[in-house]
Coordinates of C-alpha atoms and ligand atoms in Angstrom, one line a residue:
M860 CA 0.0 0.0 0.0
K861 CA 1.3 3.4 -0.9
R862 CA -0.5 5.0 2.0
P863 CA -0.5 4.3 5.8
Y864 CA -3.1 2.0 7.3
I865 CA -5.7 4.3 8.6
F866 CA -8.0 3.8 11.6
C867 CA -10.6 6.4 12.8
H868 CA -10.6 6.6 16.6
M869 CA -13.3 8.7 18.2
L870 CA -15.2 9.2 21.4
T871 CA -18.9 9.8 21.1
S872 CA -22.1 10.1 23.1
L873 CA -24.9 7.6 22.5
N874 CA -26.3 9.8 19.9
G875 CA -23.1 10.1 18.0
K876 CA -22.1 13.6 19.1
I877 CA -18.4 14.5 19.3
M878 CA -18.9 17.7 21.3
G879 CA -21.5 19.4 23.4
P880 CA -22.8 19.6 27.0
Y881 CA -22.5 15.8 27.5
M882 CA -18.7 16.4 27.7
D883 CA -19.1 17.9 31.2
R884 CA -20.5 14.6 32.6
P885 CA -18.3 12.3 34.7
E886 CA -19.2 9.4 32.3
T887 CA -17.4 11.3 29.5
E888 CA -14.4 11.9 31.7
A889 CA -14.1 8.1 32.3
A890 CA -14.6 7.5 28.6
S891 CA -11.9 10.0 27.7
E892 CA -9.4 8.0 29.7
V893 CA -10.5 4.8 27.9
F894 CA -10.2 6.6 24.6
Y895 CA -6.7 7.8 25.5
R896 CA -5.5 4.4 26.7
I897 CA -6.5 2.6 23.5
A898 CA -4.4 4.8 21.2
F899 CA -1.9 6.6 23.4
G900 CA -0.6 6.0 27.0
Q901 CA 1.8 3.3 28.2
A902 CA 0.4 0.2 26.4
P903 CA -1.9 1.2 23.6
Y904 CA -3.8 -1.2 21.4
Y905 CA -3.0 0.9 18.3
K906 CA 0.6 1.7 17.6
H907 CA 0.5 4.6 15.2
Q908 CA 3.1 7.2 14.2
G909 CA 0.7 10.1 13.8
W910 CA -2.8 11.3 14.2
L911 CA -4.7 13.5 11.8
S912 CA -7.0 16.4 12.8
G913 CA -9.1 18.9 10.9
R914 CA -8.5 22.6 11.1
V915 CA -11.4 23.3 13.5
T916 CA -10.4 20.6 15.9
T917 CA -6.9 22.0 16.0
D918 CA -8.2 25.5 16.6
D919 CA -10.6 24.3 19.3
N920 CA -8.0 22.3 21.2
F921 CA -4.5 23.6 20.4
T922 CA -4.2 26.9 18.6
F923 CA -7.3 28.6 20.0
Y924 CA -8.1 30.7 16.9
E925 CA -4.9 32.8 17.4
K926 CA -4.0 34.8 14.2
P927 CA -0.8 33.4 12.7
A928 CA 2.1 35.8 13.3
I929 CA 3.0 36.1 9.6
N930 CA 5.4 38.5 8.0
E931 CA 3.9 39.7 4.7
A932 CA 7.3 41.0 3.5
A933 CA 9.0 37.6 4.0
D934 CA 11.5 36.6 1.3
P935 CA 10.2 33.9 -1.0
V936 CA 10.6 30.4 0.6
P937 CA 11.9 27.5 -1.5
E938 CA 9.3 25.6 -3.6
G939 CA 7.9 22.4 -2.3
D940 CA 7.7 20.6 1.1
Y941 CA 9.7 21.5 4.2
I942 CA 10.9 18.8 6.6
A943 CA 12.1 20.1 9.9
D944 CA 12.6 17.4 12.6
L945 CA 11.8 13.8 12.4
A946 CA 10.0 12.2 15.5
D947 CA 8.4 9.1 16.8
I948 CA 4.9 10.5 16.6
Y949 CA 3.4 13.4 14.7
Y950 CA 0.3 15.6 15.0
V951 CA -0.8 15.9 11.3
S952 CA -2.9 19.0 10.8
I953 CA -5.1 19.4 7.7
D954 CA -5.0 23.2 7.1
P955 CA -5.5 23.6 3.4
S956 CA -5.2 27.4 3.2
G957 CA -2.8 28.0 6.1
K958 CA -5.0 29.5 8.9
L959 CA -3.7 28.1 12.1
G960 CA -1.9 30.3 14.6
W961 CA 0.8 27.9 15.7
Q962 CA 3.3 29.1 18.3
S963 CA 5.5 26.0 18.5
S964 CA 6.4 22.9 16.5
D965 CA 5.7 20.6 19.5
L966 CA 2.3 19.7 20.8
V967 CA 1.4 18.0 24.1
Y968 CA -1.6 15.8 24.5
G969 CA -1.8 13.9 27.9
D970 CA 1.6 12.4 28.3
T971 CA 2.2 12.3 24.5
R972 CA 4.6 14.9 22.9
A973 CA 4.3 15.1 19.1
K974 CA 5.8 17.1 16.3
V975 CA 3.4 19.1 14.2
I976 CA 3.2 18.5 10.4
E977 CA 1.0 20.9 8.5
V978 CA -0.7 19.6 5.4
L979 CA -1.3 22.5 3.0
T980 CA -2.5 23.0 -0.5
E981 CA -1.2 25.5 -3.0
R982 CA -3.7 27.9 -1.5
A983 CA -1.4 28.6 1.4
D984 CA 0.7 31.6 0.7
N985 CA 4.4 32.4 1.0
A986 CA 4.1 34.3 4.3
Y987 CA 2.4 31.4 6.0
K988 CA 5.0 28.9 4.9
D989 CA 7.7 31.4 6.1
L990 CA 6.0 31.4 9.5
L991 CA 6.1 27.6 9.6
R992 CA 9.8 27.5 8.7
R993 CA 10.6 30.1 11.4
L994 CA 8.8 27.9 13.9
G995 CA 10.5 24.7 12.7
I996 CA 7.2 23.1 11.7
S997 CA 7.3 20.7 8.8
Y998 CA 4.8 21.1 6.0
I999 CA 3.8 19.2 2.9
I1000 CA 1.8 20.5 0.0
A1001 CA -0.8 18.2 -1.5
G1002 CA -3.2 19.6 -4.1
E1003 CA -3.8 22.8 -5.9
D1004 CA -7.2 24.0 -4.5
Q1005 CA -8.5 20.8 -3.0
L1006 CA -6.6 18.3 -0.9
D1007 CA -5.0 15.5 -2.9
Y1008 CA -5.6 12.7 -0.4
G1009 CA -3.3 10.1 -2.2
L1010 CA -0.4 12.5 -2.4
A1011 CA -0.7 13.7 1.2
L1012 CA -0.8 10.2 2.5
E1013 CA 2.0 9.0 0.3
K1014 CA 4.2 11.8 1.5
L1015 CA 3.3 11.1 5.2
K1016 CA 4.5 7.6 4.7
D1017 CA 7.6 8.2 2.6
L1018 CA 8.9 11.4 4.2
F1019 CA 8.0 10.8 7.8
G1020 CA 7.7 7.0 8.0
I1021 CA 4.1 7.0 9.1
E1022 CA 2.9 3.4 8.5
T1023 CA -0.2 3.6 10.7
L1024 CA -2.2 6.8 11.0
M1025 CA -5.1 7.7 13.3
L1026 CA -7.9 9.7 11.7
G1027 CA -8.9 11.8 14.8
G1028 CA -11.7 14.1 13.8
G1029 CA -13.7 16.2 13.7
G1030 CA -16.6 14.9 11.8
I1031 CA -15.9 16.8 8.6
L1032 CA -12.4 15.5 8.4
N1033 CA -13.5 11.9 9.2
W1034 CA -16.3 11.9 6.6
S1035 CA -14.1 13.4 3.8
F1036 CA -11.4 10.7 4.3
I1037 CA -14.0 8.0 4.4
Q1038 CA -15.7 9.2 1.3
A1039 CA -12.3 9.4 -0.4
G1040 CA -11.8 5.7 0.5
M1041 CA -9.0 6.6 2.9
C1042 CA -10.0 4.8 6.0
D1043 CA -9.7 1.1 6.8
E1044 CA -11.1 0.8 10.3
L1045 CA -13.4 2.6 12.8
S1046 CA -12.7 2.5 16.5
L1047 CA -15.5 3.9 18.6
V1048 CA -15.5 4.6 22.3
L1049 CA -19.2 5.0 23.2
A1050 CA -19.9 6.9 26.5
P1051 CA -23.2 6.2 28.2
V1052 CA -24.3 9.8 27.9
A1053 CA -26.3 12.1 25.6
D1054 CA -27.5 15.6 25.2
G1055 CA -30.0 16.8 22.6
S1056 CA -28.1 19.7 21.1
R1057 CA -29.1 20.4 17.5
D1058 CA -26.0 22.3 16.4
T1059 CA -23.0 20.4 17.7
P1060 CA -20.9 18.2 15.4
S1061 CA -21.4 14.5 14.9
L1062 CA -18.9 11.6 14.3
F1063 CA -19.4 12.0 10.5
Q1064 CA -20.5 15.2 8.7
A1065 CA -20.5 15.9 5.0
K1066 CA -19.4 19.4 3.9
E1067 CA -20.4 20.9 0.6
G1068 CA -17.5 21.1 -1.7
L1069 CA -15.4 18.8 0.4
S1070 CA -17.2 15.5 0.6
A1071 CA -20.0 13.6 -1.0
N1072 CA -22.7 11.9 1.1
K1073 CA -22.7 8.3 -0.2
A1074 CA -23.9 6.0 2.6
I1075 CA -21.5 3.2 3.6
G1076 CA -21.6 0.0 5.6
F1077 CA -19.4 -1.3 8.4
Q1078 CA -18.5 -4.8 9.5
L1079 CA -18.3 -5.4 13.2
E1080 CA -15.0 -6.8 14.3
Q1081 CA -15.0 -6.5 18.1
V1082 CA -17.2 -5.3 21.0
E1083 CA -15.6 -4.8 24.4
E1084 CA -17.3 -3.6 27.6
K1085 CA -15.0 -1.3 29.5
E1086 CA -15.5 0.2 33.0
A1087 CA -18.6 2.3 33.9
G1088 CA -20.8 1.1 31.0
I1089 CA -18.4 2.4 28.3
L1090 CA -18.3 0.3 25.1
W1091 CA -15.4 0.0 22.7
L1092 CA -16.5 -1.0 19.2
R1093 CA -14.2 -1.9 16.3
Y1094 CA -15.5 -2.1 12.7
K1095 CA -13.9 -2.6 9.3
L1096 CA -15.2 -0.3 6.5
Q1097 CA -17.2 -2.1 3.8
G1098 CA -17.5 0.7 1.3
Ligands
NAP974 N1 -15.1 13.4 20.5 C1 -13.9 13.3 19.8 O1 -13.3 12.2 19.8 C2 -13.4 14.4 19.0 C3 -12.3 14.2 18.3 C4 -11.8 15.3 17.4 C5 -12.5 16.5 17.4 N2 -13.6 16.6 18.2 C6 -14.4 17.9 18.1 O2 -14.9 18.1 16.8 C7 -15.1 19.5 16.6 C8 -14.7 19.9 15.2 O3 -15.2 19.1 14.2 P1 -15.7 19.6 12.8 O4 -16.2 18.4 12.0 O5 -16.5 20.8 12.9 O6 -14.3 20.1 12.1 P2 -12.9 19.5 11.7 O7 -13.2 18.2 10.9 O8 -12.0 19.4 12.8 O9 -12.3 20.6 10.7 C9 -12.9 20.9 9.5 C10 -12.0 21.7 8.6 O10 -10.8 21.0 8.4 C11 -10.4 21.2 7.0 N3 -10.6 19.9 6.3 C12 -11.1 18.8 6.9 N4 -11.2 17.8 5.9 C13 -10.7 18.4 4.8 C14 -10.4 17.9 3.5 N5 -10.7 16.7 3.1 N6 -9.9 18.7 2.5 C15 -9.6 20.0 2.9 N7 -9.8 20.5 4.1 C16 -10.3 19.7 5.0 C17 -11.2 22.4 6.5 O11 -10.6 23.5 6.9 P3 -10.8 25.0 6.4 O12 -12.2 25.4 7.0 O13 -9.7 25.8 6.9 O14 -10.9 24.9 4.9 C18 -12.5 22.1 7.3 O15 -13.4 23.1 7.3 C19 -14.2 20.2 17.6 O16 -15.0 20.9 18.5 C20 -13.5 19.1 18.3 O17 -13.2 19.4 19.7 C21 -14.1 15.6 19.0

């Protein structure tokens, strides 16, 4: 395979939400620990070299909608990709037009320290690439206007040695990769909680111009009951 093996690993409420008031419940806190243990922590089930996040997820959790500190008068950067440091694990950020206000090339999640890789398209301008270079953040360019999935994934494998990649949300990112045929497995941690919010994101969300809405099937591989009524479900994608 020219791309990494890809599993989508997510924590949801019983009604498939990935964000919202249910997150403040103790059941969700317990489920977050289960979620973390399965893919991170000391003895994880999945041994991946990177996890992939959509631009909104990164802004919500790590860059907090800061404006990037760009220098419009920066000298032109060399063409093509930029590889700063190699690492054991990477946070792979899908940021097609270069919006995220990174402050550092390192990101800490629980007890995991990762190096950031930005996945850009040709829409990202010179000043943004210059900022990434100044911060020592690697970037790859995949696609003109739209993300070229195959190229991005091939580069992640060839340039950074990512053999297994976690697709880590949000719903827009997950669904776009699934619709593009770029997901092999779904790992779902189901917390015994719900709320009825109408406008919070779900596990999978189509976005106009980004992803189609072709329904797909899943084949159940494993069901495991964890502590406190939390379920861990693993499925293969049927297409
Ligand atoms: N419960 C969980 O396990 C979990 C996990 C992760 C995230 N979350 C939550 O999910 C929420 C965000 O989810 P979301 O679905 O609204 O947003 P998202 O998937 O995080 O980000 C969507 C954005 O990412 C970029 N993007 C994603 N796929 C792309 C593609 N195929 N091609 C080009 N660009 C692409 C686009 O950025 P541009 O708009 O810049 O073009 C798009 O608008 C956050 O609140 C986060 O905390 C929960």
